[in-house]
PDB file of C-alpha atoms in Angstrom:
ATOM      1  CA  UNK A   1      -6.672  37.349 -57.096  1.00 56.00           C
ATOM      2  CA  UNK A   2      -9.628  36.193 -58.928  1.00 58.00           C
ATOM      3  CA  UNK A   3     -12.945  37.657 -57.459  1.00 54.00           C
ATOM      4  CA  UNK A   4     -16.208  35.271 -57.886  1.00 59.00           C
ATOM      5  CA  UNK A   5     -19.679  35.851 -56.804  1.00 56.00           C
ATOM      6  CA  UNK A   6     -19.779  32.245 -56.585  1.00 60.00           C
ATOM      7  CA  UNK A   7     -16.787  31.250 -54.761  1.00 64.00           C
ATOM      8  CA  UNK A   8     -14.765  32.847 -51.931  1.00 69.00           C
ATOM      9  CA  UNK A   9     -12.209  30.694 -51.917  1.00 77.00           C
ATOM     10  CA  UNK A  10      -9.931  32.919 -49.666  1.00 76.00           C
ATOM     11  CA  UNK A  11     -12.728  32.860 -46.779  1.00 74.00           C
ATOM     12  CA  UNK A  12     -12.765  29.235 -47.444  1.00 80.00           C
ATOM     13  CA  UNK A  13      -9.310  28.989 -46.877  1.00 84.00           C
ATOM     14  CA  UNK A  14      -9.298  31.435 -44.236  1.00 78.00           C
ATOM     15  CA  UNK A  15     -12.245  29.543 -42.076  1.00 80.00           C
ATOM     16  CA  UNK A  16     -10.167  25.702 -42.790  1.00 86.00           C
ATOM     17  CA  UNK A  17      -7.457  27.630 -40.850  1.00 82.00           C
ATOM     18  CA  UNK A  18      -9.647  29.354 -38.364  1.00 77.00           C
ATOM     19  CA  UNK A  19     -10.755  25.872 -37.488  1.00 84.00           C
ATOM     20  CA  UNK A  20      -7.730  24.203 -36.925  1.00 86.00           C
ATOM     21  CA  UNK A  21      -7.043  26.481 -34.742  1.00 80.00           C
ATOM     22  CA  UNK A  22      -9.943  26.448 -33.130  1.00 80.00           C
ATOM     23  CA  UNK A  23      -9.178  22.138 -33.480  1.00 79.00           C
ATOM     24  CA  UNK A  24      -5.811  22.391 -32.213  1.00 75.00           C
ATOM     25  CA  UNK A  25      -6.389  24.829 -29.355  1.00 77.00           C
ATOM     26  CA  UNK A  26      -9.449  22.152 -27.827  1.00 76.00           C
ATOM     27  CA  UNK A  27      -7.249  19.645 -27.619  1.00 75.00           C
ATOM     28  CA  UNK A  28      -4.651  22.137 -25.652  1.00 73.00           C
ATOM     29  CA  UNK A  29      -7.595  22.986 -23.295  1.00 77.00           C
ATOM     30  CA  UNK A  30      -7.922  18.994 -22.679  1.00 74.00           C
ATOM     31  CA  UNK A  31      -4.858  18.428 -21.540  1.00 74.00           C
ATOM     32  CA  UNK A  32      -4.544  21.668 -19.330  1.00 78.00           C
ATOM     33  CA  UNK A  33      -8.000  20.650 -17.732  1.00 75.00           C
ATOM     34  CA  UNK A  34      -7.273  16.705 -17.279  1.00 77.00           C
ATOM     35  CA  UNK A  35      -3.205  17.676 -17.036  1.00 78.00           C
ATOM     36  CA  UNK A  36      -3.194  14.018 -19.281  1.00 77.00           C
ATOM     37  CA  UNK A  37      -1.006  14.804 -22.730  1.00 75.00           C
ATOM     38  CA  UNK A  38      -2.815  11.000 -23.482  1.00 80.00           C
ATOM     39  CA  UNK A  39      -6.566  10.389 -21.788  1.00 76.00           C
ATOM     40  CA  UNK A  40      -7.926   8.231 -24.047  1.00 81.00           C
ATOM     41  CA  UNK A  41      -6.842   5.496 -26.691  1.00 86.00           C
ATOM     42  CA  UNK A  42      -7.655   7.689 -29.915  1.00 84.00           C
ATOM     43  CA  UNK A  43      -4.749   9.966 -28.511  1.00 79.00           C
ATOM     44  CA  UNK A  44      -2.156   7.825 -29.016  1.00 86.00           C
ATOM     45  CA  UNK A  45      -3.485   4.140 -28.389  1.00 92.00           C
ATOM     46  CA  UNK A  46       0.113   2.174 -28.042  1.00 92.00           C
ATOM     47  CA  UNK A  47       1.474   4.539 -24.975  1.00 89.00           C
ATOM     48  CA  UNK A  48      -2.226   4.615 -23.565  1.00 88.00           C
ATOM     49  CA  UNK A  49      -2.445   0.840 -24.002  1.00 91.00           C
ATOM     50  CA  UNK A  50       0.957   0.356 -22.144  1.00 91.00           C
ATOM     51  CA  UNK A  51      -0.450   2.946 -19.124  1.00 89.00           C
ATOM     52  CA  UNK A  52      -3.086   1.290 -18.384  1.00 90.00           C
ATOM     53  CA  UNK A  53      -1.348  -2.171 -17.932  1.00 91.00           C
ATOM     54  CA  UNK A  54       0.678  -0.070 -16.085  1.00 90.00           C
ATOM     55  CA  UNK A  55      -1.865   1.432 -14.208  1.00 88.00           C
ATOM     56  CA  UNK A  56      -3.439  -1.826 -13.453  1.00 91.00           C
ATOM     57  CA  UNK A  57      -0.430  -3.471 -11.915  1.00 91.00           C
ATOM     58  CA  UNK A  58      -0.037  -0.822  -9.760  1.00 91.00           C
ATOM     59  CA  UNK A  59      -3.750  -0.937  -8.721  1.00 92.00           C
ATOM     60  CA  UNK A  60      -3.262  -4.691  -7.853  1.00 94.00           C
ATOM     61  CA  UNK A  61       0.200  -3.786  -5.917  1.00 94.00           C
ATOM     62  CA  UNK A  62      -2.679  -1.047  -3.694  1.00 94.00           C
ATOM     63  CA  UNK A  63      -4.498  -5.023  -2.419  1.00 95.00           C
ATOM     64  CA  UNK A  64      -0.775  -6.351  -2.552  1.00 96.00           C
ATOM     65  CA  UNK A  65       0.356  -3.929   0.348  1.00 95.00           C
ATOM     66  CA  UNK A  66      -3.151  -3.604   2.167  1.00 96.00           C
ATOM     67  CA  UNK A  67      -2.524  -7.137   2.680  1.00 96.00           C
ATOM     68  CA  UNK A  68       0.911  -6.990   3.715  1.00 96.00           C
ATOM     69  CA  UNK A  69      -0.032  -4.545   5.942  1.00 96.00           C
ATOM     70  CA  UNK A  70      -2.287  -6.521   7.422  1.00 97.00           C
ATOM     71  CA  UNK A  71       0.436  -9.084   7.757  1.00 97.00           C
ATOM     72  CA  UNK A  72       2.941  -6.981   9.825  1.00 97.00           C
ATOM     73  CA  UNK A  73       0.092  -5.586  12.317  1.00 97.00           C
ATOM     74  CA  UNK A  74      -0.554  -9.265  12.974  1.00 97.00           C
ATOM     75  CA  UNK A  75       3.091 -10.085  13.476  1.00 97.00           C
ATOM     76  CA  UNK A  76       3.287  -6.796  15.277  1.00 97.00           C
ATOM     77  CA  UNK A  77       0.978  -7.845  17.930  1.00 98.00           C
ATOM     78  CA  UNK A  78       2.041 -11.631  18.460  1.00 98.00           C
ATOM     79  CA  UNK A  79       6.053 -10.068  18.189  1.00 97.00           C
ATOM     80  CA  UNK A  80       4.765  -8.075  21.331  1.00 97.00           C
ATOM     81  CA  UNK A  81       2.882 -10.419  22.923  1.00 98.00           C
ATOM     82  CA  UNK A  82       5.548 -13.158  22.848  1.00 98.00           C
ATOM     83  CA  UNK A  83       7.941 -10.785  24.116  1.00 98.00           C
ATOM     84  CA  UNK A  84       5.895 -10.164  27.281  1.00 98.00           C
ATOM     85  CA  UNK A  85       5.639 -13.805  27.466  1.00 98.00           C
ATOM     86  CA  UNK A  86       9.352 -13.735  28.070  1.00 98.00           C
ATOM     87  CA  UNK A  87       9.180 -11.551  30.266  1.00 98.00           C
ATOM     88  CA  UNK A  88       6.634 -13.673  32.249  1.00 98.00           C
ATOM     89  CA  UNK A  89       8.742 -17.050  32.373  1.00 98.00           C
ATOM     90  CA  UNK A  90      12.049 -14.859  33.363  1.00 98.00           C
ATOM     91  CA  UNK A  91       9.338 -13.978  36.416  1.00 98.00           C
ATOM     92  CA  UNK A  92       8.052 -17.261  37.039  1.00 98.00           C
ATOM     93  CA  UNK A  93      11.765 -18.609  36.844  1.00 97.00           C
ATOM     94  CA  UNK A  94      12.853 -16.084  39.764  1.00 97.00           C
ATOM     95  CA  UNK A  95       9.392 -17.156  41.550  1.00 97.00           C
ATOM     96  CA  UNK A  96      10.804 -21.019  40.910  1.00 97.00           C
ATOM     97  CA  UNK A  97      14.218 -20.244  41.788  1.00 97.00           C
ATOM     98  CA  UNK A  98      13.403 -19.128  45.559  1.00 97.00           C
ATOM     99  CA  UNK A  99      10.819 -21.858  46.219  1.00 96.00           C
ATOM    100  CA  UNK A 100      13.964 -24.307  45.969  1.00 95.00           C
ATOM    101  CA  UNK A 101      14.936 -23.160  49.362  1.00 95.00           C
ATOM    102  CA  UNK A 102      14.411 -25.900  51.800  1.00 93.00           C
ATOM    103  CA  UNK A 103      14.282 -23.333  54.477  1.00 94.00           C
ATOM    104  CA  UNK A 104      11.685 -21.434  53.109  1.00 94.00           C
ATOM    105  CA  UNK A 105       8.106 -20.916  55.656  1.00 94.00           C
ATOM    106  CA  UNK A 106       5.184 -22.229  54.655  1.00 93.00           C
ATOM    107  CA  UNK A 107       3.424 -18.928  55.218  1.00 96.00           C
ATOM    108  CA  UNK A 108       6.529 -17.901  52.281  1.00 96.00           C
ATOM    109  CA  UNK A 109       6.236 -20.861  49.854  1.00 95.00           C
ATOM    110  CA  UNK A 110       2.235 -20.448  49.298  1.00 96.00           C
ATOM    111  CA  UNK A 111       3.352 -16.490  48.370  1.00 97.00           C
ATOM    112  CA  UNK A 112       5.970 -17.718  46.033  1.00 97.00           C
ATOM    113  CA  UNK A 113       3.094 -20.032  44.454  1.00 97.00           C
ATOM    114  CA  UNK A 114       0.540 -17.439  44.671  1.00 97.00           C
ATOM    115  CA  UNK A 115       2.820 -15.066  42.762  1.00 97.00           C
ATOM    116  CA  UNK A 116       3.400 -18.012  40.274  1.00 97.00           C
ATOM    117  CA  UNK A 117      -0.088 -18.832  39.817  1.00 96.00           C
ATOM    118  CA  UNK A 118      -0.865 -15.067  38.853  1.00 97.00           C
ATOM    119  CA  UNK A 119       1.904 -14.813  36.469  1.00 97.00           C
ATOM    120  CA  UNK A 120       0.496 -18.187  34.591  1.00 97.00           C
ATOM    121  CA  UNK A 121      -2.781 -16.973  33.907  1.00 97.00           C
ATOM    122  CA  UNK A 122      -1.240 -13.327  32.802  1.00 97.00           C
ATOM    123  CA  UNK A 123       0.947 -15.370  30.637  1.00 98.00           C
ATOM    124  CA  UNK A 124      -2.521 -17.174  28.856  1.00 97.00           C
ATOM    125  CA  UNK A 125      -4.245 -13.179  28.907  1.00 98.00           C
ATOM    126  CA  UNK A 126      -1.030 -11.773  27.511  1.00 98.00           C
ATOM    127  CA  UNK A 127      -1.567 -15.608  24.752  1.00 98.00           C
ATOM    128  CA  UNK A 128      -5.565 -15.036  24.136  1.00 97.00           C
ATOM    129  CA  UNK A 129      -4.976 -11.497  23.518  1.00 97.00           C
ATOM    130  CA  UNK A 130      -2.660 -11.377  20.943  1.00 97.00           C
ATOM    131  CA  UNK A 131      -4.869 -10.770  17.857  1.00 97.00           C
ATOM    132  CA  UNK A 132      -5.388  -8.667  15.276  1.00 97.00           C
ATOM    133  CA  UNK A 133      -8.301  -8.881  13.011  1.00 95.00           C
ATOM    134  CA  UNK A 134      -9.601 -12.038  13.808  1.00 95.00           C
ATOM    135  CA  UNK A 135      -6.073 -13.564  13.454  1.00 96.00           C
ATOM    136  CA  UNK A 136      -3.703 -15.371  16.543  1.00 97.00           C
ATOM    137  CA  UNK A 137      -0.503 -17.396  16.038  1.00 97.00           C
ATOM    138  CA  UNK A 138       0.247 -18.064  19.211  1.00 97.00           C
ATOM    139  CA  UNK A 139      -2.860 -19.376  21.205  1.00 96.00           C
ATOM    140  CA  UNK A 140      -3.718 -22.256  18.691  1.00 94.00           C
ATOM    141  CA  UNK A 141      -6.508 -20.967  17.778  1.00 94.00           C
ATOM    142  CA  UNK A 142      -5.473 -21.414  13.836  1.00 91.00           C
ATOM    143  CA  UNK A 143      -4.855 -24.465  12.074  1.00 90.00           C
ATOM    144  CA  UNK A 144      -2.025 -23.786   9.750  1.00 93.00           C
ATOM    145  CA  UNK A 145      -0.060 -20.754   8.307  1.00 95.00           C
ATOM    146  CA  UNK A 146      -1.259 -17.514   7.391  1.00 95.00           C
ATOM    147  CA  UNK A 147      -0.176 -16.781   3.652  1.00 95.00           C
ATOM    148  CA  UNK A 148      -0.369 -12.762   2.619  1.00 96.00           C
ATOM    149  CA  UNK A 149      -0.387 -11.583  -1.313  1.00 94.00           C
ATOM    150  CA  UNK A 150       3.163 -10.887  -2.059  1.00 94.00           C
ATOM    151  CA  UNK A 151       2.908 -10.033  -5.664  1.00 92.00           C
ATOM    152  CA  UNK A 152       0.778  -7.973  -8.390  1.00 90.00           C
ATOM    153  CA  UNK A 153      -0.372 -11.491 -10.406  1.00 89.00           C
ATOM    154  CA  UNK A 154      -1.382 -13.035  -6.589  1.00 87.00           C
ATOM    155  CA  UNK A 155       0.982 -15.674  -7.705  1.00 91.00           C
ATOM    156  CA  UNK A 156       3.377 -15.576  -4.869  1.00 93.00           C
ATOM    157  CA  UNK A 157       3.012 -15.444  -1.353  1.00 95.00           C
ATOM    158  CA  UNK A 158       4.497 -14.898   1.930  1.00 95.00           C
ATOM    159  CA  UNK A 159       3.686 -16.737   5.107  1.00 94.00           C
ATOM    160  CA  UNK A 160       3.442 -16.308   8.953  1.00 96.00           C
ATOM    161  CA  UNK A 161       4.020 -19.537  10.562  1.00 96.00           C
ATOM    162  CA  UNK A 162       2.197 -20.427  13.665  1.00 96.00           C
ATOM    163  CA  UNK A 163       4.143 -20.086  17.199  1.00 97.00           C
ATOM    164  CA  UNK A 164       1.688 -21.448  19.555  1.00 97.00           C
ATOM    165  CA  UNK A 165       2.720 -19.889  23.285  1.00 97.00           C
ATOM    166  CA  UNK A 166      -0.107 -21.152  24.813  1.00 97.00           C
ATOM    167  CA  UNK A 167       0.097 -23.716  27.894  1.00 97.00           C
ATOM    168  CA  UNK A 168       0.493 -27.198  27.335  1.00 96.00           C
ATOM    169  CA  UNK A 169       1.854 -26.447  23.607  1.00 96.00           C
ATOM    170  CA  UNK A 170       5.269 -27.808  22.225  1.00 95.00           C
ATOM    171  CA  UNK A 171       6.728 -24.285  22.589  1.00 96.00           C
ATOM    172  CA  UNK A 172       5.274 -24.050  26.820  1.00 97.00           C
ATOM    173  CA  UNK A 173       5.235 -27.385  28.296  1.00 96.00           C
ATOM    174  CA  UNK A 174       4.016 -25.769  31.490  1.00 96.00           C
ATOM    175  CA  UNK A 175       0.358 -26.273  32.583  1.00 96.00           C
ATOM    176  CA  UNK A 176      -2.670 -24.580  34.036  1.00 92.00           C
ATOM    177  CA  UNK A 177      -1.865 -27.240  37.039  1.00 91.00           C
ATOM    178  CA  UNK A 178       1.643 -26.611  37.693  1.00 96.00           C
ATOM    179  CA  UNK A 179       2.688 -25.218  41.753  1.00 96.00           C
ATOM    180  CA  UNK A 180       5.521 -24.663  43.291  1.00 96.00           C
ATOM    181  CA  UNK A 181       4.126 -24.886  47.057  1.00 95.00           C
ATOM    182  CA  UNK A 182       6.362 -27.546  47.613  1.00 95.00           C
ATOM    183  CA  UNK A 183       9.950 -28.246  46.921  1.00 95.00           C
ATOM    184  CA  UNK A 184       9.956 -31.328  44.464  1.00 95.00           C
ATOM    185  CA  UNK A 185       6.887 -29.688  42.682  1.00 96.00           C
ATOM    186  CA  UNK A 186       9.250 -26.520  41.793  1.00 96.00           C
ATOM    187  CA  UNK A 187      12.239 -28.813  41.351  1.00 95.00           C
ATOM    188  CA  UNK A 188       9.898 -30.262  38.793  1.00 96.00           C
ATOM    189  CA  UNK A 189       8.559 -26.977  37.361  1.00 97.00           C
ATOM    190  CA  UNK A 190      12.077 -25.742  37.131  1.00 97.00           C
ATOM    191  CA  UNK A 191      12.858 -28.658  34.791  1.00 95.00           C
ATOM    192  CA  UNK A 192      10.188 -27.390  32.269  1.00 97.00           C
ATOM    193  CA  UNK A 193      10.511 -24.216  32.904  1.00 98.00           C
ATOM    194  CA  UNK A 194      13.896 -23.568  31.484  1.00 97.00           C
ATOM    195  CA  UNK A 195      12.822 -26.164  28.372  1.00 97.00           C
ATOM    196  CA  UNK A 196       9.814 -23.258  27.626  1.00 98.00           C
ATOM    197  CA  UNK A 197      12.058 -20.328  28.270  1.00 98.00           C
ATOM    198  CA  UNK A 198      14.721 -21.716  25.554  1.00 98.00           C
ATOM    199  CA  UNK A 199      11.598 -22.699  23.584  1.00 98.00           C
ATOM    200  CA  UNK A 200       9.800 -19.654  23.517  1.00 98.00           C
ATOM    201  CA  UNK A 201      12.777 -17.146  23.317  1.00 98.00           C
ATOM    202  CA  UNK A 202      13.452 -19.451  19.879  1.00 98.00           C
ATOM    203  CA  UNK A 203       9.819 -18.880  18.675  1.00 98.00           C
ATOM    204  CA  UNK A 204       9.631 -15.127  19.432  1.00 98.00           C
ATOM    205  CA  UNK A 205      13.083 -14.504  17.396  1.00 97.00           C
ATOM    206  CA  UNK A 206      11.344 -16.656  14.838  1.00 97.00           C
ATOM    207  CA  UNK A 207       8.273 -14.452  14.610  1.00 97.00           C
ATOM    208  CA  UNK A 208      10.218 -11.217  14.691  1.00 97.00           C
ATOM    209  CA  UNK A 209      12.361 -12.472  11.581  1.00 97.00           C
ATOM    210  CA  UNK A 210       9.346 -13.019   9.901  1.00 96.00           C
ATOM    211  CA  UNK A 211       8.254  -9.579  10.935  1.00 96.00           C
ATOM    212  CA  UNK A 212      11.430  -8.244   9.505  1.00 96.00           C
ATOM    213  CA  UNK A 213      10.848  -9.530   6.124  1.00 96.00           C
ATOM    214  CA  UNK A 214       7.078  -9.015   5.712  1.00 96.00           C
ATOM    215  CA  UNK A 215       8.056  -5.100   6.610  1.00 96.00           C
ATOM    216  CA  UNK A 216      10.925  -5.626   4.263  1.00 96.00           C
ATOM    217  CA  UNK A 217       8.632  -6.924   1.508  1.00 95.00           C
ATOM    218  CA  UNK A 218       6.184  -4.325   2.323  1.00 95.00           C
ATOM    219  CA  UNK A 219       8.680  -1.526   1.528  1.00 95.00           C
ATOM    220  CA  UNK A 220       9.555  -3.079  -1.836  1.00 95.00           C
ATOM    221  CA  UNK A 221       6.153  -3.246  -3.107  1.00 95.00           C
ATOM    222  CA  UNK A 222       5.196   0.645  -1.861  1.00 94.00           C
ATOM    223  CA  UNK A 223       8.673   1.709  -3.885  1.00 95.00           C
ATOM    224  CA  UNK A 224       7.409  -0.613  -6.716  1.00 94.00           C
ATOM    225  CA  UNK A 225       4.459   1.442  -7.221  1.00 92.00           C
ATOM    226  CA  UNK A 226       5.730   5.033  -6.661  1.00 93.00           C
ATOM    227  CA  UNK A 227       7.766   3.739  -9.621  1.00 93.00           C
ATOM    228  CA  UNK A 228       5.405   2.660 -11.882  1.00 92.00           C
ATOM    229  CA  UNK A 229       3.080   6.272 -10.598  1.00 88.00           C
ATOM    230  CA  UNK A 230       6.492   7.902 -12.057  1.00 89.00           C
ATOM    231  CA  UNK A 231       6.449   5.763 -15.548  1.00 89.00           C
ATOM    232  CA  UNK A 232       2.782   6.253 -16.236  1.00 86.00           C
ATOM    233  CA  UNK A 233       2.445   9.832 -15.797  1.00 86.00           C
ATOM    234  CA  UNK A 234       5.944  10.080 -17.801  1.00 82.00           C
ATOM    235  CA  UNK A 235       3.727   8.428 -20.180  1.00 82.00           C
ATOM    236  CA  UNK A 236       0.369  10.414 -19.903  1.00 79.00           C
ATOM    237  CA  UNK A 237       0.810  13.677 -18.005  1.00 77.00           C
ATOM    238  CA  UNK A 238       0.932  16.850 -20.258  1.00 78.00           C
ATOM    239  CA  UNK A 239       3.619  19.114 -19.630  1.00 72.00           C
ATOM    240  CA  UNK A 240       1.913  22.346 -18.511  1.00 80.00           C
ATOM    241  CA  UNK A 241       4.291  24.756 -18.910  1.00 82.00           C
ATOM    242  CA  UNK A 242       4.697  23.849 -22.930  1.00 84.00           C
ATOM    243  CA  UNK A 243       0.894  23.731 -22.971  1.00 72.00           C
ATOM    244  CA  UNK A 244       0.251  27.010 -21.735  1.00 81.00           C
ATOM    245  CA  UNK A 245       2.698  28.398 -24.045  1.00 84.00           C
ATOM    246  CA  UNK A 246       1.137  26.613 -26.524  1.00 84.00           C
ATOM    247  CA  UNK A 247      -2.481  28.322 -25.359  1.00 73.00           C
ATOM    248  CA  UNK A 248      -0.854  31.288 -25.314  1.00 84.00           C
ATOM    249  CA  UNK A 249       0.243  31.080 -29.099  1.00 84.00           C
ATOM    250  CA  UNK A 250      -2.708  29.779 -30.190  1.00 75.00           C
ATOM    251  CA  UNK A 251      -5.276  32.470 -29.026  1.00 81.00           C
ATOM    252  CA  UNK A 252      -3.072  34.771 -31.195  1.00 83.00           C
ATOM    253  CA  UNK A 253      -2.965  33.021 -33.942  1.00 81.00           C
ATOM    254  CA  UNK A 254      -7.180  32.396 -33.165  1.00 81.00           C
ATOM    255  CA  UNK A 255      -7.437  36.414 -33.383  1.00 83.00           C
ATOM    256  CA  UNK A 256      -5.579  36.432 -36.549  1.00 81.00           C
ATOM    257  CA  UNK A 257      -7.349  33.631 -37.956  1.00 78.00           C
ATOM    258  CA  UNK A 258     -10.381  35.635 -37.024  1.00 80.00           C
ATOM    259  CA  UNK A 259      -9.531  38.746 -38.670  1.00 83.00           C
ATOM    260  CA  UNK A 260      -8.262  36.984 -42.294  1.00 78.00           C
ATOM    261  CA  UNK A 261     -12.069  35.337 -42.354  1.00 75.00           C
ATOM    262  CA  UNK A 262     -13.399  38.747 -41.740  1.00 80.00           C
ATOM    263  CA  UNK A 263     -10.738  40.496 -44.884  1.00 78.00           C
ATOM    264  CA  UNK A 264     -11.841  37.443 -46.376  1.00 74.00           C
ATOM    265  CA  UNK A 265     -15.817  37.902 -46.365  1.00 76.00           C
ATOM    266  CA  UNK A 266     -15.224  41.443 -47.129  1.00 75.00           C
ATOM    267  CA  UNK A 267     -14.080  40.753 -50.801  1.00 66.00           C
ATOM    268  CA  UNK A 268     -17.348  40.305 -52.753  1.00 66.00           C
ATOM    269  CA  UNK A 269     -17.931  43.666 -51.312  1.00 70.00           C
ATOM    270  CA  UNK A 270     -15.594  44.854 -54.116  1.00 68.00           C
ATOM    271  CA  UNK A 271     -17.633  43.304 -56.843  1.00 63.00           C
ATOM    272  CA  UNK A 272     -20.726  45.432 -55.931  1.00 65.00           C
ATOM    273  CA  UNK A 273     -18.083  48.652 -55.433  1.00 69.00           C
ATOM    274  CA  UNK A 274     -16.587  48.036 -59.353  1.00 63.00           C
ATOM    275  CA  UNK A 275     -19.949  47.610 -60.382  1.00 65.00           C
ATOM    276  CA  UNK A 276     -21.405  50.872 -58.228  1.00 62.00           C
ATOM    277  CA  UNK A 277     -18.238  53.149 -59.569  1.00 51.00           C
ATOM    278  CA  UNK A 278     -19.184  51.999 -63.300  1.00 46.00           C
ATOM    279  CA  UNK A 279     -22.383  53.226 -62.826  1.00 45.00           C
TER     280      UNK A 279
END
């Protein structure tokens, strides 16, 4: 080995590798801290240009399902309420049903009515309560169908058609007006009566088939975005157990590195020794 008062080129060497090091193990500390093998576009900018599209899509599938959400609460609520609509007209029917008897009381016919007054304003409560957020398909109150994002590009859509219970609709031909405190006015009432039952029991199976595929829909799009969670960190995460090896390696090798500078800087110390032992 050449020794130079000028040159050292053996420290020089040494600190190039002492900084690599130094280089290499920064970048390991990176990815331990962030747990990302890729956080930024100078890493590697084809994989980090395909996560983020990635990422994106699956940010837009987050608005996707809080609006399907949305969707199923609403169809959740009108499901229920047109159930207990039902429920009402099986009532009223029974209520009907005995005011046909021509030997009823009079005292007895105005309790039949009375009973089938109350259960047609609990069936326009059970109607005019049946919202969710603003939103009710079944007392009219909206003017066409309720469409819901079904897709990242908000290309596509899925819809909750209107199923208006309400009296006096297509789906409940009975009225506020309607009695049975006599016997042609229930014969009557009967008439229309079974007409809404078949009606409404046909609207309410409609609604909960809807239901079925919003929730349907709504579990696609959550799986669709665990999956693409998976493929981006496959993409981007570090894996730490190879990293802290890695750490591990590198702060011996730093210490080495370290030590060969030092052996290094040390050698122009034997120019002044050869020169002190001539002396």
């Amino acid at each position: 080995m050449t020794l130079s008062v000028n040159t050292n080129q053996p420290a020089l060497i040494a600190l190039q590798n002492l900084n690599k090091t130094n280089e290499e193990m920064s970048g390991v500390q990176t990815r331990i801290n962030t747990g990302l093998a890729i956080s930024s576009a100078k890493d590697n900018a084809a994989v980090w240009s395909i996560a983020q599209d990635q990422q994106a899509d699956r940010s837009a599938l987050s608005s996707v399902k809080m609006s399907l959400d949305r969707a199923t609460s609403i169809a959740d609520v009108a499901l229920t309420a047109g159930e207990s609509v039902s429920d009402l007209l099986n009532q009223m029917r029974e209520k009907v049903v005995a005011a046909k008897d021509s030997s009823l009381s009079t005292s007895a016919r105005k309790a039949l009515d009375a009973d089938f007054q109350g259960l047609l304003s609990n069936l326009t409560q059970v109607v005019d309560s049946a919202t969710f957020d603003g939103a009710n398909i079944l007392d009219g109150s909206q003017t066409a169908s309720i469409t819901f994002l079904a897709d990242a590009d908000a290309q596509t859509v899925i819809s909750l058609n209107l199923q208006t219970l309400s009296l006096g609709s297509p789906n409940n031909s009975l009225v506020a007006g309607d009695s049975i405190a006599s016997l042609t006015q229930a014969t009557a009432v009967l008439t229309r009566l079974d007409s809404t039952i078949a009606s409404v029991n046909q609207a309410v199976g409609s609604i909960g088939s809807q239901a079925k595929q919003i929730d349907a829909h709504n579990t696609f799009v959550s799986k669709l975005s665990d999956v693409l969670e998976t493929g981006v960190g496959n993409l981007v995460d570090a894996d730490m157990a190879k990293e802290s090896a890695r750490l591990q390696a590198l702060q011996v090798k730093q210490q080495l590195g370290a030590q060969a500078l030092s052996i290094a800087n040390s050698a122009p110390q034997i120019i002044l020794s050869l020169f002190g032992s001539g002396g």
